[in-house]
């Protein structure tokens, strides 16, 4: 292959999902040649059948400095914790339990040893919280920035596995926790960062330490810096013998993640705006930034809550959980993907995008 003679299409032209489609078509023959691989690219995890009849689910995430995290707004211990939680969140999205993780890291040689120790302390504390092991990984040097790669393997009984596909008309759409906090918290952190840099540029003193003293927006900032993976919800499902008909974790935003469920399940949905649980602090922050908290929830992303569908006869059990909200209903595909706003108007949710890498 002569790179100089190739015609180039920048990946920004096709975006993250276009790129994934192209990679999928190249590797599809290897996926098909493995009979024990139940699900390859396209869901929150790859699914592999173990000899015991249990499914193993595996996921990997890559975090790059200044793309996924900014060391001026992220305490290192939190970074370690979040790196693990975002992958465990994908395990939860398959209705599975995390078992172990492999973590790899690339660092410029000038990185302080204490940085690495603090990072891994954050990961270890979080692993203990999720009852899983940090089983190994790799280290490498890098030129300028820090990269962290986390692979997590989990397990789930064959008849409990939950995919993005599986939602059917009549199912209820549910979400855990509250949304919009992560995007709102990031807004505040970025503002503080810019203020700090401005003070430094002007040679002025800057005493605020927002990372350690989160102030009035503590919940939103914590939601961004330390999003918990909802292993507790998977345990709740197991205890009450509930298997959702479909599930995904909210990484790109409610609009784009419900669209993934609808696309994979071949259905439509109607989400009721008034039922979307928005973090109250996200509303205050939206007011301050003259933005809409609904936008943070729909397309902010990184809330890492679970979005799932259930059969209507499970409503009473689900409604008994204080941290689960029923926000809408699955409809036939031809009815589209709609948001009923607070005035009763139906808005096309597909017109509201979520986060996508490579877009410029
Ligand atoms: Mg996911």
XYZ file of C-alpha atoms and ligand atoms in Angstrom:
361
model
C 0.000 0.000 0.000
C 1.553 3.277 -1.094
C 0.222 5.910 1.292
C 1.357 8.726 -1.003
C -0.834 7.421 -3.883
C -3.922 6.784 -1.763
C -6.813 9.165 -1.844
C -7.663 10.248 1.656
C -10.989 10.814 3.304
C -10.595 12.446 6.705
C -12.301 10.424 9.440
C -14.030 13.644 10.486
C -16.099 13.231 7.262
C -17.644 9.937 8.374
C -17.629 10.441 12.165
C -17.247 7.887 14.931
C -20.180 5.685 13.921
C -19.244 5.729 10.232
C -15.745 4.637 11.194
C -17.071 1.787 13.371
C -19.228 0.589 10.442
C -16.205 0.448 8.128
C -14.095 -1.417 10.693
C -16.987 -3.862 11.303
C -17.222 -4.758 7.636
C -13.457 -5.475 7.490
C -13.435 -7.752 10.572
C -16.826 -9.415 10.042
C -15.333 -12.662 8.648
C -13.329 -13.225 11.851
C -16.471 -12.636 13.902
C -18.406 -15.195 11.854
C -15.627 -17.802 12.134
C -15.975 -17.988 15.932
C -19.092 -20.040 16.821
C -18.832 -19.208 20.529
C -18.878 -15.481 19.859
C -22.540 -14.634 20.378
C -22.334 -10.872 19.770
C -19.491 -8.879 18.252
C -19.344 -5.189 17.431
C -22.546 -3.183 17.925
C -23.549 -3.514 21.573
C -22.060 -2.305 24.862
C -19.945 -5.481 25.130
C -18.831 -8.429 23.024
C -20.500 -11.644 24.257
C -18.726 -15.004 24.330
C -20.176 -18.331 25.423
C -18.173 -20.072 28.144
C -18.240 -23.869 28.338
C -20.340 -23.662 31.515
C -23.222 -22.163 29.559
C -22.557 -18.783 31.133
C -21.860 -15.812 28.905
C -18.720 -13.774 29.282
C -19.082 -10.102 28.321
C -16.023 -8.017 27.456
C -15.550 -4.334 26.807
C -12.660 -1.939 26.341
C -12.363 1.832 26.617
C -9.585 4.220 25.754
C -9.086 7.516 27.582
C -6.756 10.083 26.042
C -5.481 13.176 27.819
C -7.088 16.398 26.538
C -9.732 14.395 24.641
C -11.400 12.480 27.484
C -9.808 14.112 30.481
C -8.075 17.323 31.412
C -5.616 17.155 34.299
C -6.400 20.778 35.170
C -9.977 19.803 36.026
C -9.622 16.161 37.090
C -8.103 14.906 40.351
C -5.844 11.969 39.459
C -7.495 9.540 41.895
C -10.900 10.336 40.357
C -9.458 9.760 36.891
C -8.426 6.230 37.888
C -11.852 5.584 39.325
C -13.709 6.963 36.288
C -11.510 5.029 33.845
C -12.707 1.812 35.463
C -16.316 2.880 36.037
C -17.027 3.745 32.395
C -16.081 0.211 31.330
C -17.941 -1.424 34.221
C -20.952 0.632 33.125
C -20.865 -1.201 29.769
C -20.794 -4.517 31.652
C -23.875 -3.417 33.642
C -25.591 -2.473 30.368
C -25.489 -6.188 29.446
C -27.096 -7.049 32.834
C -23.786 -8.660 33.825
C -21.451 -8.548 36.837
C -17.853 -7.312 36.406
C -15.162 -9.920 37.207
C -11.750 -8.486 36.362
C -10.002 -5.706 34.468
C -6.781 -5.310 32.502
C -5.502 -1.742 32.441
C -2.814 -0.380 30.143
C -1.229 3.013 30.335
C 1.095 5.105 28.160
C 3.011 7.893 29.918
C 5.594 10.518 28.985
C 8.862 9.701 30.850
C 8.618 12.925 32.866
C 5.364 11.756 34.554
C 5.759 11.686 38.360
C 5.691 8.216 39.926
C 3.210 9.629 42.456
C 0.793 10.346 39.585
C 0.760 6.691 38.555
C 0.427 5.501 42.156
C -2.511 7.836 42.789
C -4.179 6.806 39.538
C -3.963 3.115 40.420
C -5.125 3.781 43.990
C -8.264 5.308 42.471
C -8.732 2.275 40.222
C -8.120 -0.160 43.080
C -10.584 1.519 45.446
C -13.204 1.414 42.703
C -12.443 -2.224 41.846
C -13.023 -3.142 45.512
C -16.314 -1.254 45.398
C -17.447 -3.328 42.396
C -16.085 -6.549 43.896
C -13.744 -7.171 40.963
C -9.993 -7.640 40.431
C -7.377 -5.559 38.638
C -5.687 -8.519 37.037
C -2.898 -6.988 34.962
C -2.139 -4.807 31.962
C 0.684 -3.122 30.118
C 2.755 0.044 30.413
C 4.433 2.037 27.680
C 6.121 5.378 27.235
C 4.492 8.058 25.102
C 5.748 11.271 23.529
C 3.481 13.877 25.054
C 0.144 12.859 26.478
C -1.214 10.203 28.793
C -3.425 7.364 27.498
C -5.288 4.886 29.653
C -6.896 1.753 28.236
C -9.210 -0.379 30.356
C -10.629 -3.773 29.418
C -13.236 -5.304 31.700
C -14.617 -8.847 31.567
C -17.872 -9.778 33.249
C -20.247 -12.713 33.493
C -23.969 -13.246 33.184
C -26.267 -16.266 33.118
C -27.323 -17.044 29.561
C -30.999 -16.286 30.194
C -30.284 -12.937 31.902
C -28.195 -11.306 29.177
C -29.686 -8.060 27.910
C -28.811 -6.547 24.537
C -29.661 -3.240 22.893
C -31.973 -5.247 20.662
C -35.072 -6.799 22.228
C -37.344 -3.812 22.937
C -40.918 -4.343 21.678
C -43.918 -2.021 21.215
C -45.711 -1.605 24.541
C -42.516 -1.927 26.647
C -41.836 0.831 29.163
C -38.695 2.958 28.801
C -36.882 3.470 32.119
C -33.791 5.299 33.282
C -31.800 5.169 36.512
C -30.584 8.117 38.599
C -30.685 11.628 37.213
C -29.368 13.020 33.952
C -27.598 16.161 32.795
C -25.341 16.426 35.847
C -22.173 15.361 34.087
C -22.446 17.879 31.230
C -23.445 20.630 33.670
C -20.563 19.796 36.021
C -18.143 19.886 33.083
C -19.383 23.396 32.171
C -18.560 24.635 35.681
C -15.162 22.915 35.689
C -14.249 24.442 32.311
C -15.272 27.897 33.481
C -13.101 27.530 36.589
C -10.205 26.303 34.482
C -10.433 29.321 32.179
C -10.640 31.665 35.174
C -7.577 30.036 36.673
C -5.610 30.313 33.421
C -6.639 33.957 33.069
C -5.399 34.720 36.578
C -2.103 32.951 35.872
C -1.685 34.864 32.582
C -2.231 38.119 34.431
C 0.259 37.135 37.130
C -2.519 37.186 39.737
C -3.078 34.917 42.713
C -5.733 32.189 42.262
C -6.736 30.420 45.476
C -9.863 28.481 44.576
C -9.450 24.753 44.441
C -12.652 23.607 42.814
C -11.518 20.021 42.449
C -11.232 19.557 46.198
C -13.869 22.049 47.242
C -16.745 21.446 44.866
C -18.870 24.221 46.362
C -22.525 24.715 45.537
C -22.413 22.489 42.432
C -20.905 19.467 44.185
C -23.437 16.946 42.868
C -23.075 17.939 39.211
C -19.292 18.057 39.398
C -19.166 14.677 41.181
C -21.443 13.252 38.509
C -18.841 14.281 35.945
C -15.689 13.343 37.849
C -16.908 10.205 39.623
C -19.823 8.628 37.763
C -20.715 5.363 39.499
C -21.424 2.293 37.359
C -24.853 0.961 38.352
C -23.880 -2.506 39.572
C -26.563 -1.983 42.250
C -29.274 -1.907 39.569
C -28.063 -5.192 38.052
C -28.265 -6.705 41.573
C -31.792 -5.241 41.964
C -32.884 -6.890 38.690
C -31.487 -10.208 39.850
C -33.142 -9.985 43.268
C -36.540 -9.231 41.704
C -36.080 -11.655 38.803
C -36.393 -8.895 36.217
C -34.668 -9.215 32.856
C -35.005 -5.974 30.881
C -35.989 -6.450 27.237
C -33.162 -4.114 26.145
C -30.526 -1.969 27.850
C -27.711 0.516 27.188
C -25.692 2.843 29.410
C -25.991 6.576 28.786
C -22.597 7.636 27.498
C -23.543 9.864 24.543
C -26.783 11.386 25.868
C -30.382 10.185 26.257
C -31.363 11.159 22.675
C -28.606 9.240 20.999
C -28.690 6.246 23.372
C -32.469 5.667 23.069
C -31.888 5.916 19.306
C -29.368 3.044 19.557
C -31.955 0.869 21.353
C -34.639 1.739 18.776
C -32.355 1.113 15.802
C -31.111 -2.249 17.120
C -34.628 -3.350 18.174
C -36.399 -2.080 15.040
C -38.873 -0.008 17.057
C -39.845 3.606 17.763
C -40.380 5.299 21.129
C -42.026 8.259 22.741
C -40.199 9.908 25.652
C -42.122 12.225 27.967
C -40.010 15.315 28.736
C -41.774 15.929 32.037
C -40.701 12.487 33.279
C -36.993 12.811 32.474
C -35.190 12.958 35.844
C -32.907 15.969 35.519
C -30.426 16.681 38.309
C -31.709 19.854 40.089
C -28.188 21.343 40.123
C -28.048 20.893 36.342
C -31.051 23.234 36.081
C -29.304 25.884 38.219
C -26.136 25.586 36.131
C -28.140 25.756 32.884
C -29.743 29.015 34.111
C -26.339 30.433 34.913
C -24.964 29.518 31.469
C -28.192 30.514 29.666
C -28.570 26.980 28.419
C -31.296 24.327 28.805
C -30.871 21.540 31.340
C -32.855 19.343 28.935
C -30.016 19.719 26.412
C -27.527 18.477 28.997
C -29.698 15.381 29.574
C -30.456 14.706 25.893
C -27.075 15.291 24.331
C -24.528 16.027 27.068
C -23.619 12.412 27.710
C -21.295 10.824 30.260
C -24.001 10.336 32.880
C -23.400 6.551 32.833
C -26.898 5.795 34.052
C -28.754 2.762 32.659
C -31.468 3.204 30.040
C -33.620 0.079 29.649
C -36.988 -1.267 28.601
C -39.258 -3.649 30.502
C -42.588 -5.378 29.999
C -45.462 -3.317 31.484
C -46.287 -6.082 34.016
C -42.981 -5.282 35.769
C -44.060 -1.692 36.399
C -44.924 -2.119 40.103
C -41.536 -3.631 40.960
C -39.664 -0.995 38.975
C -41.731 1.836 40.460
C -40.837 0.580 43.958
C -37.199 1.504 43.325
C -36.593 5.141 44.354
C -33.870 5.674 41.754
C -35.612 4.382 38.626
C -37.937 6.554 36.502
C -40.314 5.414 33.787
C -39.862 8.050 31.062
C -41.709 6.718 28.029
C -42.972 3.866 25.919
C -41.757 1.784 22.996
C -43.884 2.144 19.838
C -43.890 0.504 16.397
C -40.989 1.676 14.238
C -43.185 3.673 11.852
C -44.322 5.950 14.700
C -40.758 7.312 14.974
C -38.667 8.384 17.899
C -40.386 11.291 19.614
C -40.062 13.561 22.603
C -43.367 14.830 23.975
C -42.388 18.232 25.355
C -43.944 19.923 28.391
C -46.496 21.664 26.109
C -47.614 18.348 24.607
C -45.842 18.894 21.265
C -44.022 15.938 19.676
C -40.415 16.646 18.661
C -38.310 14.324 16.495
C -35.584 13.034 18.849
C -33.360 11.999 15.951
C -32.853 15.686 15.186
C -31.074 16.022 18.536
C -27.590 14.585 18.244
C -25.409 13.092 20.961
C -21.682 13.139 21.405
C -19.637 11.663 18.554
C -15.869 11.505 18.246
C -13.979 12.864 15.207
C -16.577 15.538 14.422
C -14.816 18.872 14.133
Mg -22.037 1.812 26.449
